[in-house]
Amino acid sequence: MNHIGVIGSGTMGRGIAYQAALSGYDVILQDISKEAIEQAKNYIHDLAAKSAEKGYIKSDQQELIHSNLVYTTDISVAVKEADVVIEAVLEKMDLKIEIFKQVNEFAPAHAILATNTSTMSPTEIGATTKHPEKFVAMHFFNPVHRMKLIEIIRGMDTSDETVKIIKSVAERMGKESVEVNEFPGFVTSRMNCIIGNEAMNMLMEGVASAEDIDKAIKLGLNHPMGPLEMADLVGLDSRLRNMEYLYYHLGEKYRPSPLLTKYVKSGRFGRKSGQGIYDYSAERS
């Protein structure tokens, strides 16, 4: 397993591509947008340069990242020689299914297909592919190059061999993995969403300021990041989609906070838009 195609060059896709290239895989990163591909390329170059400067990677590893990465807007180019295809597009079921219909046209029969989803059903997506036994969910965490875990989620038809291969891919990428049987939200998203949603409700109710809610969770419960900071990092629009999915499948306790809905309607999506629960405009200037 030496060739990986990554579909989607947003925050997660470019992070996965960076880590895979650093781990010695030949990687092709694809997006339909030329602008998005150019942004991803610049991000990866900057990340590699800063990581080398700070001593996190060596200069030869920096060169390895660049030599192992190809960028394209053509999905057929991205997957035609892939041993593993990892999709990292928006958390929209229809979009993911459409992506894998295209992947099925061009990927080799032996390829393992994986969706980087934090909540959605690999069984449902895999059922639309030619080989559902070779379909799995790989839930990476942001930022990919720092976070140690990959959740590996079995669909109903996912084979033991597929799980074994994906575990080896995760290990080669320097990650720990946990194996999860499919259920909405898996392990981490189910917990993270409900904590973040309760933090937003407390902010809405005036229990404490955003800063003090986050500080209480970090210092009192030893979380590395506060739940409101985390929501801004994930993207409030992405968090809302996740909450709506979990609310639909798991019921009332996952009803999205009205404050979350309000922020998304206002266009405040978090770090990526420059403003969310917190203001990041100074970082973008």
mmCIF file of C-alpha atoms in Angstrom:
data_model
loop_
_atom_site.group_PDB
_atom_site.id
_atom_site.type_symbol
_atom_site.label_atom_id
_atom_site.label_comp_id
_atom_site.label_asym_id
_atom_site.label_seq_id
_atom_site.Cartn_x
_atom_site.Cartn_y
_atom_site.Cartn_z
ATOM 1 C CA MET A 1 0.000 0.000 0.000
ATOM 2 C CA ASN A 2 2.054 2.920 -1.293
ATOM 3 C CA HIS A 3 -0.337 5.192 -3.177
ATOM 4 C CA ILE A 4 -2.976 7.350 -1.489
ATOM 5 C CA GLY A 5 -5.523 9.584 -3.190
ATOM 6 C CA VAL A 6 -7.056 12.314 -1.029
ATOM 7 C CA ILE A 7 -10.290 13.877 -2.242
ATOM 8 C CA GLY A 8 -10.963 17.373 -0.927
ATOM 9 C CA SER A 9 -8.223 19.906 -0.143
ATOM 10 C CA GLY A 10 -9.815 21.757 2.752
ATOM 11 C CA THR A 11 -8.544 21.774 6.317
ATOM 12 C CA MET A 12 -8.752 18.006 6.798
ATOM 13 C CA GLY A 13 -7.821 16.917 3.272
ATOM 14 C CA ARG A 14 -4.621 18.937 3.109
ATOM 15 C CA GLY A 15 -3.707 17.827 6.624
ATOM 16 C CA ILE A 16 -4.167 14.167 5.674
ATOM 17 C CA ALA A 17 -2.173 14.667 2.465
ATOM 18 C CA TYR A 18 0.674 16.331 4.400
ATOM 19 C CA GLN A 19 0.860 13.541 6.977
ATOM 20 C CA ALA A 20 0.643 10.783 4.362
ATOM 21 C CA ALA A 21 3.420 12.348 2.262
ATOM 22 C CA LEU A 22 5.583 12.818 5.357
ATOM 23 C CA SER A 23 5.065 9.114 6.107
ATOM 24 C CA GLY A 24 6.474 8.091 2.735
ATOM 25 C CA TYR A 25 3.285 7.542 0.745
ATOM 26 C CA ASP A 26 2.928 8.770 -2.826
ATOM 27 C CA VAL A 27 -0.008 11.138 -2.495
ATOM 28 C CA ILE A 28 -2.276 12.885 -4.963
ATOM 29 C CA LEU A 29 -4.471 15.618 -3.485
ATOM 30 C CA GLN A 30 -7.566 16.490 -5.509
ATOM 31 C CA ASP A 31 -10.136 19.256 -5.398
ATOM 32 C CA ILE A 32 -12.546 20.553 -8.035
ATOM 33 C CA SER A 33 -11.400 24.117 -7.342
ATOM 34 C CA LYS A 34 -8.061 25.336 -8.724
ATOM 35 C CA GLU A 35 -8.059 28.076 -6.101
ATOM 36 C CA ALA A 36 -8.559 25.549 -3.281
ATOM 37 C CA ILE A 37 -5.728 23.390 -4.618
ATOM 38 C CA GLU A 38 -3.411 26.389 -4.772
ATOM 39 C CA GLN A 39 -4.322 27.357 -1.210
ATOM 40 C CA ALA A 40 -3.678 23.789 -0.050
ATOM 41 C CA LYS A 41 -0.297 23.719 -1.798
ATOM 42 C CA ASN A 42 0.729 26.980 -0.138
ATOM 43 C CA TYR A 43 -0.469 25.742 3.245
ATOM 44 C CA ILE A 44 1.503 22.504 2.959
ATOM 45 C CA HIS A 45 4.658 24.330 1.865
ATOM 46 C CA ASP A 46 4.341 26.778 4.773
ATOM 47 C CA LEU A 47 3.631 24.015 7.295
ATOM 48 C CA ALA A 48 6.599 21.957 6.110
ATOM 49 C CA ALA A 49 8.895 24.992 6.255
ATOM 50 C CA LYS A 50 7.756 25.994 9.759
ATOM 51 C CA SER A 51 7.986 22.409 11.016
ATOM 52 C CA ALA A 52 11.553 22.133 9.700
ATOM 53 C CA GLU A 53 12.489 25.509 11.157
ATOM 54 C CA LYS A 54 11.212 24.473 14.585
ATOM 55 C CA GLY A 55 12.938 21.095 14.422
ATOM 56 C CA TYR A 56 9.768 18.985 14.279
ATOM 57 C CA ILE A 57 10.912 17.463 10.991
ATOM 58 C CA LYS A 58 14.295 17.256 9.286
ATOM 59 C CA SER A 59 15.202 19.019 6.047
ATOM 60 C CA ASP A 60 15.163 15.743 4.123
ATOM 61 C CA GLN A 61 11.633 15.076 5.423
ATOM 62 C CA GLN A 62 10.603 18.514 4.208
ATOM 63 C CA GLU A 63 11.837 17.595 0.742
ATOM 64 C CA LEU A 64 10.108 14.207 1.008
ATOM 65 C CA ILE A 65 6.754 15.908 1.567
ATOM 66 C CA HIS A 66 7.130 17.975 -1.585
ATOM 67 C CA SER A 67 8.458 15.131 -3.732
ATOM 68 C CA ASN A 68 5.698 12.761 -2.617
ATOM 69 C CA LEU A 69 2.805 15.166 -3.265
ATOM 70 C CA VAL A 70 0.989 15.835 -6.529
ATOM 71 C CA TYR A 71 -1.950 18.233 -6.861
ATOM 72 C CA THR A 72 -4.813 17.910 -9.337
ATOM 73 C CA THR A 73 -8.395 18.930 -10.077
ATOM 74 C CA ASP A 74 -9.026 15.642 -11.924
ATOM 75 C CA ILE A 75 -10.511 12.932 -9.720
ATOM 76 C CA SER A 76 -9.542 10.190 -12.182
ATOM 77 C CA VAL A 77 -5.873 11.195 -11.884
ATOM 78 C CA ALA A 78 -6.123 11.178 -8.085
ATOM 79 C CA VAL A 79 -7.472 7.642 -7.758
ATOM 80 C CA LYS A 80 -6.490 5.611 -10.835
ATOM 81 C CA GLU A 81 -3.382 4.127 -9.146
ATOM 82 C CA ALA A 82 -4.498 4.495 -5.526
ATOM 83 C CA ASP A 83 -4.235 1.681 -3.018
ATOM 84 C CA VAL A 84 -6.243 3.781 -0.564
ATOM 85 C CA VAL A 85 -8.635 6.639 -1.342
ATOM 86 C CA ILE A 86 -9.529 8.983 1.520
ATOM 87 C CA GLU A 87 -12.425 11.376 1.010
ATOM 88 C CA ALA A 88 -12.389 14.565 3.084
ATOM 89 C CA VAL A 89 -15.197 16.775 1.808
ATOM 90 C CA LEU A 90 -18.047 18.509 3.647
ATOM 91 C CA GLU A 91 -20.217 16.507 6.041
ATOM 92 C CA LYS A 92 -23.043 16.111 3.545
ATOM 93 C CA MET A 93 -24.227 12.588 2.822
ATOM 94 C CA ASP A 94 -25.363 13.274 -0.752
ATOM 95 C CA LEU A 95 -22.025 14.861 -1.588
ATOM 96 C CA LYS A 96 -20.023 11.972 -0.156
ATOM 97 C CA ILE A 97 -22.091 9.402 -2.038
ATOM 98 C CA GLU A 98 -21.635 11.332 -5.281
ATOM 99 C CA ILE A 99 -17.868 11.514 -4.715
ATOM 100 C CA PHE A 100 -17.608 7.754 -4.266
ATOM 101 C CA LYS A 101 -19.672 7.095 -7.366
ATOM 102 C CA GLN A 102 -16.961 8.971 -9.270
ATOM 103 C CA VAL A 103 -14.176 7.220 -7.384
ATOM 104 C CA ASN A 104 -15.691 3.839 -8.287
ATOM 105 C CA GLU A 105 -15.374 4.664 -11.981
ATOM 106 C CA PHE A 106 -11.605 5.144 -11.850
ATOM 107 C CA ALA A 107 -10.103 3.470 -8.760
ATOM 108 C CA PRO A 108 -8.539 -0.009 -9.108
ATOM 109 C CA ALA A 109 -10.587 -2.931 -7.815
ATOM 110 C CA HIS A 110 -8.183 -3.617 -4.935
ATOM 111 C CA ALA A 111 -8.383 -0.059 -3.539
ATOM 112 C CA ILE A 112 -9.630 0.528 0.001
ATOM 113 C CA LEU A 113 -12.095 3.433 0.105
ATOM 114 C CA ALA A 114 -12.328 5.532 3.267
ATOM 115 C CA THR A 115 -14.424 8.488 4.323
ATOM 116 C CA ASN A 116 -13.045 10.983 6.810
ATOM 117 C CA THR A 117 -16.326 11.631 8.593
ATOM 118 C CA SER A 118 -16.914 12.519 12.213
ATOM 119 C CA THR A 119 -20.518 11.344 12.385
ATOM 120 C CA MET A 120 -21.892 9.782 9.209
ATOM 121 C CA SER A 121 -22.626 6.159 8.363
ATOM 122 C CA PRO A 122 -19.940 4.192 6.500
ATOM 123 C CA THR A 123 -22.577 1.501 5.955
ATOM 124 C CA GLU A 124 -24.822 3.912 4.053
ATOM 125 C CA ILE A 125 -21.996 5.342 1.957
ATOM 126 C CA GLY A 126 -20.307 1.976 1.420
ATOM 127 C CA ALA A 127 -23.551 0.419 0.184
ATOM 128 C CA THR A 128 -23.381 2.676 -2.863
ATOM 129 C CA THR A 129 -19.909 1.437 -3.841
ATOM 130 C CA LYS A 130 -18.914 -1.649 -5.836
ATOM 131 C CA HIS A 131 -17.122 -3.278 -2.908
ATOM 132 C CA PRO A 132 -18.721 -2.328 0.441
ATOM 133 C CA GLU A 133 -16.435 -4.847 2.156
ATOM 134 C CA LYS A 134 -13.535 -2.535 1.210
ATOM 135 C CA PHE A 135 -15.197 0.570 2.610
ATOM 136 C CA VAL A 136 -14.439 2.083 6.025
ATOM 137 C CA ALA A 137 -14.493 5.382 7.901
ATOM 138 C CA MET A 138 -11.207 6.964 8.997
ATOM 139 C CA HIS A 139 -11.883 9.822 11.386
ATOM 140 C CA PHE A 140 -8.795 12.045 11.534
ATOM 141 C CA PHE A 141 -8.548 14.954 13.971
ATOM 142 C CA ASN A 142 -7.558 18.567 13.398
ATOM 143 C CA PRO A 143 -4.720 19.482 13.117
ATOM 144 C CA VAL A 144 -3.833 16.135 11.526
ATOM 145 C CA HIS A 145 -0.056 16.497 11.894
ATOM 146 C CA ARG A 146 -0.385 16.973 15.678
ATOM 147 C CA MET A 147 -3.320 14.835 16.737
ATOM 148 C CA LYS A 148 -2.384 11.267 17.620
ATOM 149 C CA LEU A 149 -5.637 9.404 17.008
ATOM 150 C CA ILE A 150 -7.545 7.966 14.075
ATOM 151 C CA GLU A 151 -10.947 6.422 14.739
ATOM 152 C CA ILE A 152 -11.504 3.470 12.413
ATOM 153 C CA ILE A 153 -15.205 2.793 12.024
ATOM 154 C CA ARG A 154 -16.551 -0.447 10.583
ATOM 155 C CA GLY A 155 -19.592 -0.404 8.366
ATOM 156 C CA MET A 156 -21.914 -3.401 8.345
ATOM 157 C CA ASP A 157 -20.032 -4.992 5.443
ATOM 158 C CA THR A 158 -16.471 -3.842 6.219
ATOM 159 C CA SER A 159 -14.141 -6.847 6.166
ATOM 160 C CA ASP A 160 -11.542 -7.742 8.780
ATOM 161 C CA GLU A 161 -8.883 -7.459 6.077
ATOM 162 C CA THR A 162 -9.923 -3.882 5.316
ATOM 163 C CA VAL A 163 -9.689 -2.919 8.987
ATOM 164 C CA LYS A 164 -6.285 -4.601 9.237
ATOM 165 C CA ILE A 165 -4.963 -2.670 6.243
ATOM 166 C CA ILE A 166 -6.287 0.669 7.476
ATOM 167 C CA LYS A 167 -4.784 0.066 10.918
ATOM 168 C CA SER A 168 -1.415 -0.459 9.240
ATOM 169 C CA VAL A 169 -1.874 2.771 7.259
ATOM 170 C CA ALA A 170 -2.642 4.633 10.486
ATOM 171 C CA GLU A 171 0.420 3.151 12.156
ATOM 172 C CA ARG A 172 2.659 4.122 9.232
ATOM 173 C CA MET A 173 1.308 7.667 9.554
ATOM 174 C CA GLY A 174 2.473 7.652 13.161
ATOM 175 C CA LYS A 175 -1.025 7.464 14.615
ATOM 176 C CA GLU A 176 -2.719 5.389 17.273
ATOM 177 C CA SER A 177 -6.063 3.934 16.247
ATOM 178 C CA VAL A 178 -9.232 2.715 17.907
ATOM 179 C CA GLU A 179 -11.736 0.385 16.243
ATOM 180 C CA VAL A 180 -15.356 1.442 16.527
ATOM 181 C CA ASN A 181 -18.544 -0.338 15.474
ATOM 182 C CA GLU A 182 -20.748 2.056 13.564
ATOM 183 C CA PHE A 183 -23.203 4.123 15.568
ATOM 184 C CA PRO A 184 -24.049 7.801 14.979
ATOM 185 C CA GLY A 185 -21.266 10.022 16.282
ATOM 186 C CA PHE A 186 -18.908 7.103 16.931
ATOM 187 C CA VAL A 187 -16.997 7.734 20.206
ATOM 188 C CA THR A 188 -15.255 11.103 20.037
ATOM 189 C CA SER A 189 -17.771 13.162 18.066
ATOM 190 C CA ARG A 190 -20.649 11.940 20.172
ATOM 191 C CA MET A 191 -18.890 13.158 23.325
ATOM 192 C CA ASN A 192 -17.322 16.281 21.828
ATOM 193 C CA CYS A 193 -20.558 17.529 20.265
ATOM 194 C CA ILE A 194 -22.585 17.213 23.443
ATOM 195 C CA ILE A 195 -19.901 18.961 25.555
ATOM 196 C CA GLY A 196 -19.561 21.787 23.036
ATOM 197 C CA ASN A 197 -23.317 22.177 22.692
ATOM 198 C CA GLU A 198 -23.759 22.412 26.469
ATOM 199 C CA ALA A 199 -20.987 25.035 26.591
ATOM 200 C CA MET A 200 -22.883 27.090 24.001
ATOM 201 C CA ASN A 201 -26.095 26.776 25.989
ATOM 202 C CA MET A 202 -24.280 27.970 29.115
ATOM 203 C CA LEU A 203 -22.877 30.929 27.176
ATOM 204 C CA MET A 204 -26.366 31.738 25.870
ATOM 205 C CA GLU A 205 -27.809 31.503 29.413
ATOM 206 C CA GLY A 206 -25.164 33.875 30.801
ATOM 207 C CA VAL A 207 -23.654 31.284 33.146
ATOM 208 C CA ALA A 208 -20.153 32.579 32.390
ATOM 209 C CA SER A 209 -18.165 34.261 29.635
ATOM 210 C CA ALA A 210 -16.776 32.215 26.751
ATOM 211 C CA GLU A 211 -13.273 32.717 28.119
ATOM 212 C CA ASP A 212 -14.220 31.513 31.594
ATOM 213 C CA ILE A 213 -16.183 28.518 30.322
ATOM 214 C CA ASP A 214 -13.164 27.415 28.292
ATOM 215 C CA LYS A 215 -10.756 28.150 31.168
ATOM 216 C CA ALA A 216 -12.891 26.128 33.587
ATOM 217 C CA ILE A 217 -12.888 23.090 31.307
ATOM 218 C CA LYS A 218 -9.163 23.331 30.549
ATOM 219 C CA LEU A 219 -7.980 23.827 34.116
ATOM 220 C CA GLY A 220 -10.759 22.046 35.985
ATOM 221 C CA LEU A 221 -11.170 19.000 33.733
ATOM 222 C CA ASN A 222 -7.698 19.021 32.151
ATOM 223 C CA HIS A 223 -8.918 19.323 28.571
ATOM 224 C CA PRO A 224 -6.184 20.648 26.250
ATOM 225 C CA MET A 225 -8.646 23.041 24.580
ATOM 226 C CA GLY A 226 -11.888 24.593 25.748
ATOM 227 C CA PRO A 227 -15.119 23.417 24.079
ATOM 228 C CA LEU A 228 -15.875 26.816 22.555
ATOM 229 C CA GLU A 229 -12.342 27.179 21.210
ATOM 230 C CA MET A 230 -12.704 23.678 19.790
ATOM 231 C CA ALA A 231 -15.990 24.540 18.082
ATOM 232 C CA ASP A 232 -14.377 27.569 16.437
ATOM 233 C CA LEU A 233 -11.492 25.404 15.268
ATOM 234 C CA VAL A 234 -13.772 22.698 13.838
ATOM 235 C CA GLY A 235 -15.992 25.341 12.229
ATOM 236 C CA LEU A 236 -19.376 26.290 13.612
ATOM 237 C CA ASP A 237 -21.059 25.403 10.329
ATOM 238 C CA SER A 238 -19.497 21.933 10.448
ATOM 239 C CA ARG A 239 -20.481 21.560 14.094
ATOM 240 C CA LEU A 240 -24.074 22.525 13.282
ATOM 241 C CA ARG A 241 -24.254 19.902 10.522
ATOM 242 C CA ASN A 242 -22.917 17.299 12.954
ATOM 243 C CA MET A 243 -25.399 18.306 15.643
ATOM 244 C CA GLU A 244 -28.310 18.170 13.189
ATOM 245 C CA TYR A 245 -27.247 14.688 12.098
ATOM 246 C CA LEU A 246 -26.960 13.457 15.686
ATOM 247 C CA TYR A 247 -30.243 15.132 16.664
ATOM 248 C CA TYR A 248 -32.002 13.353 13.807
ATOM 249 C CA HIS A 249 -30.579 9.956 14.750
ATOM 250 C CA LEU A 250 -30.166 10.121 18.536
ATOM 251 C CA GLY A 251 -32.838 12.513 19.689
ATOM 252 C CA GLU A 252 -33.467 15.479 21.921
ATOM 253 C CA LYS A 253 -30.230 15.639 23.896
ATOM 254 C CA TYR A 254 -28.429 16.526 20.645
ATOM 255 C CA ARG A 255 -30.746 19.393 19.682
ATOM 256 C CA PRO A 256 -28.382 22.142 18.411
ATOM 257 C CA SER A 257 -28.029 25.124 20.717
ATOM 258 C CA PRO A 258 -29.988 28.124 19.414
ATOM 259 C CA LEU A 259 -26.795 30.143 19.828
ATOM 260 C CA LEU A 260 -24.930 27.823 17.454
ATOM 261 C CA THR A 261 -27.662 28.212 14.842
ATOM 262 C CA LYS A 262 -27.603 31.988 15.292
ATOM 263 C CA TYR A 263 -23.836 32.230 14.765
ATOM 264 C CA VAL A 264 -23.968 30.116 11.621
ATOM 265 C CA LYS A 265 -26.839 32.156 10.172
ATOM 266 C CA SER A 266 -24.767 35.290 10.748
ATOM 267 C CA GLY A 267 -21.836 33.820 8.799
ATOM 268 C CA ARG A 268 -19.616 33.494 11.863
ATOM 269 C CA PHE A 269 -18.084 30.080 11.264
ATOM 270 C CA GLY A 270 -15.052 30.311 13.568
ATOM 271 C CA ARG A 271 -11.388 30.545 12.684
ATOM 272 C CA LYS A 272 -11.887 29.936 8.972
ATOM 273 C CA SER A 273 -14.162 32.978 8.612
ATOM 274 C CA GLY A 274 -12.252 35.207 11.052
ATOM 275 C CA GLN A 275 -15.025 35.308 13.623
ATOM 276 C CA GLY A 276 -17.008 32.792 15.637
ATOM 277 C CA ILE A 277 -17.414 32.569 19.383
ATOM 278 C CA TYR A 278 -14.120 34.471 19.410
ATOM 279 C CA ASP A 279 -12.743 37.143 17.076
ATOM 280 C CA TYR A 280 -9.784 36.051 14.915
ATOM 281 C CA SER A 281 -9.624 39.072 12.630
ATOM 282 C CA ALA A 282 -6.225 40.110 14.006
ATOM 283 C CA GLU A 283 -4.767 36.716 12.993
ATOM 284 C CA ARG A 284 -5.934 37.204 9.406
ATOM 285 C CA SER A 285 -4.617 40.759 8.933
#
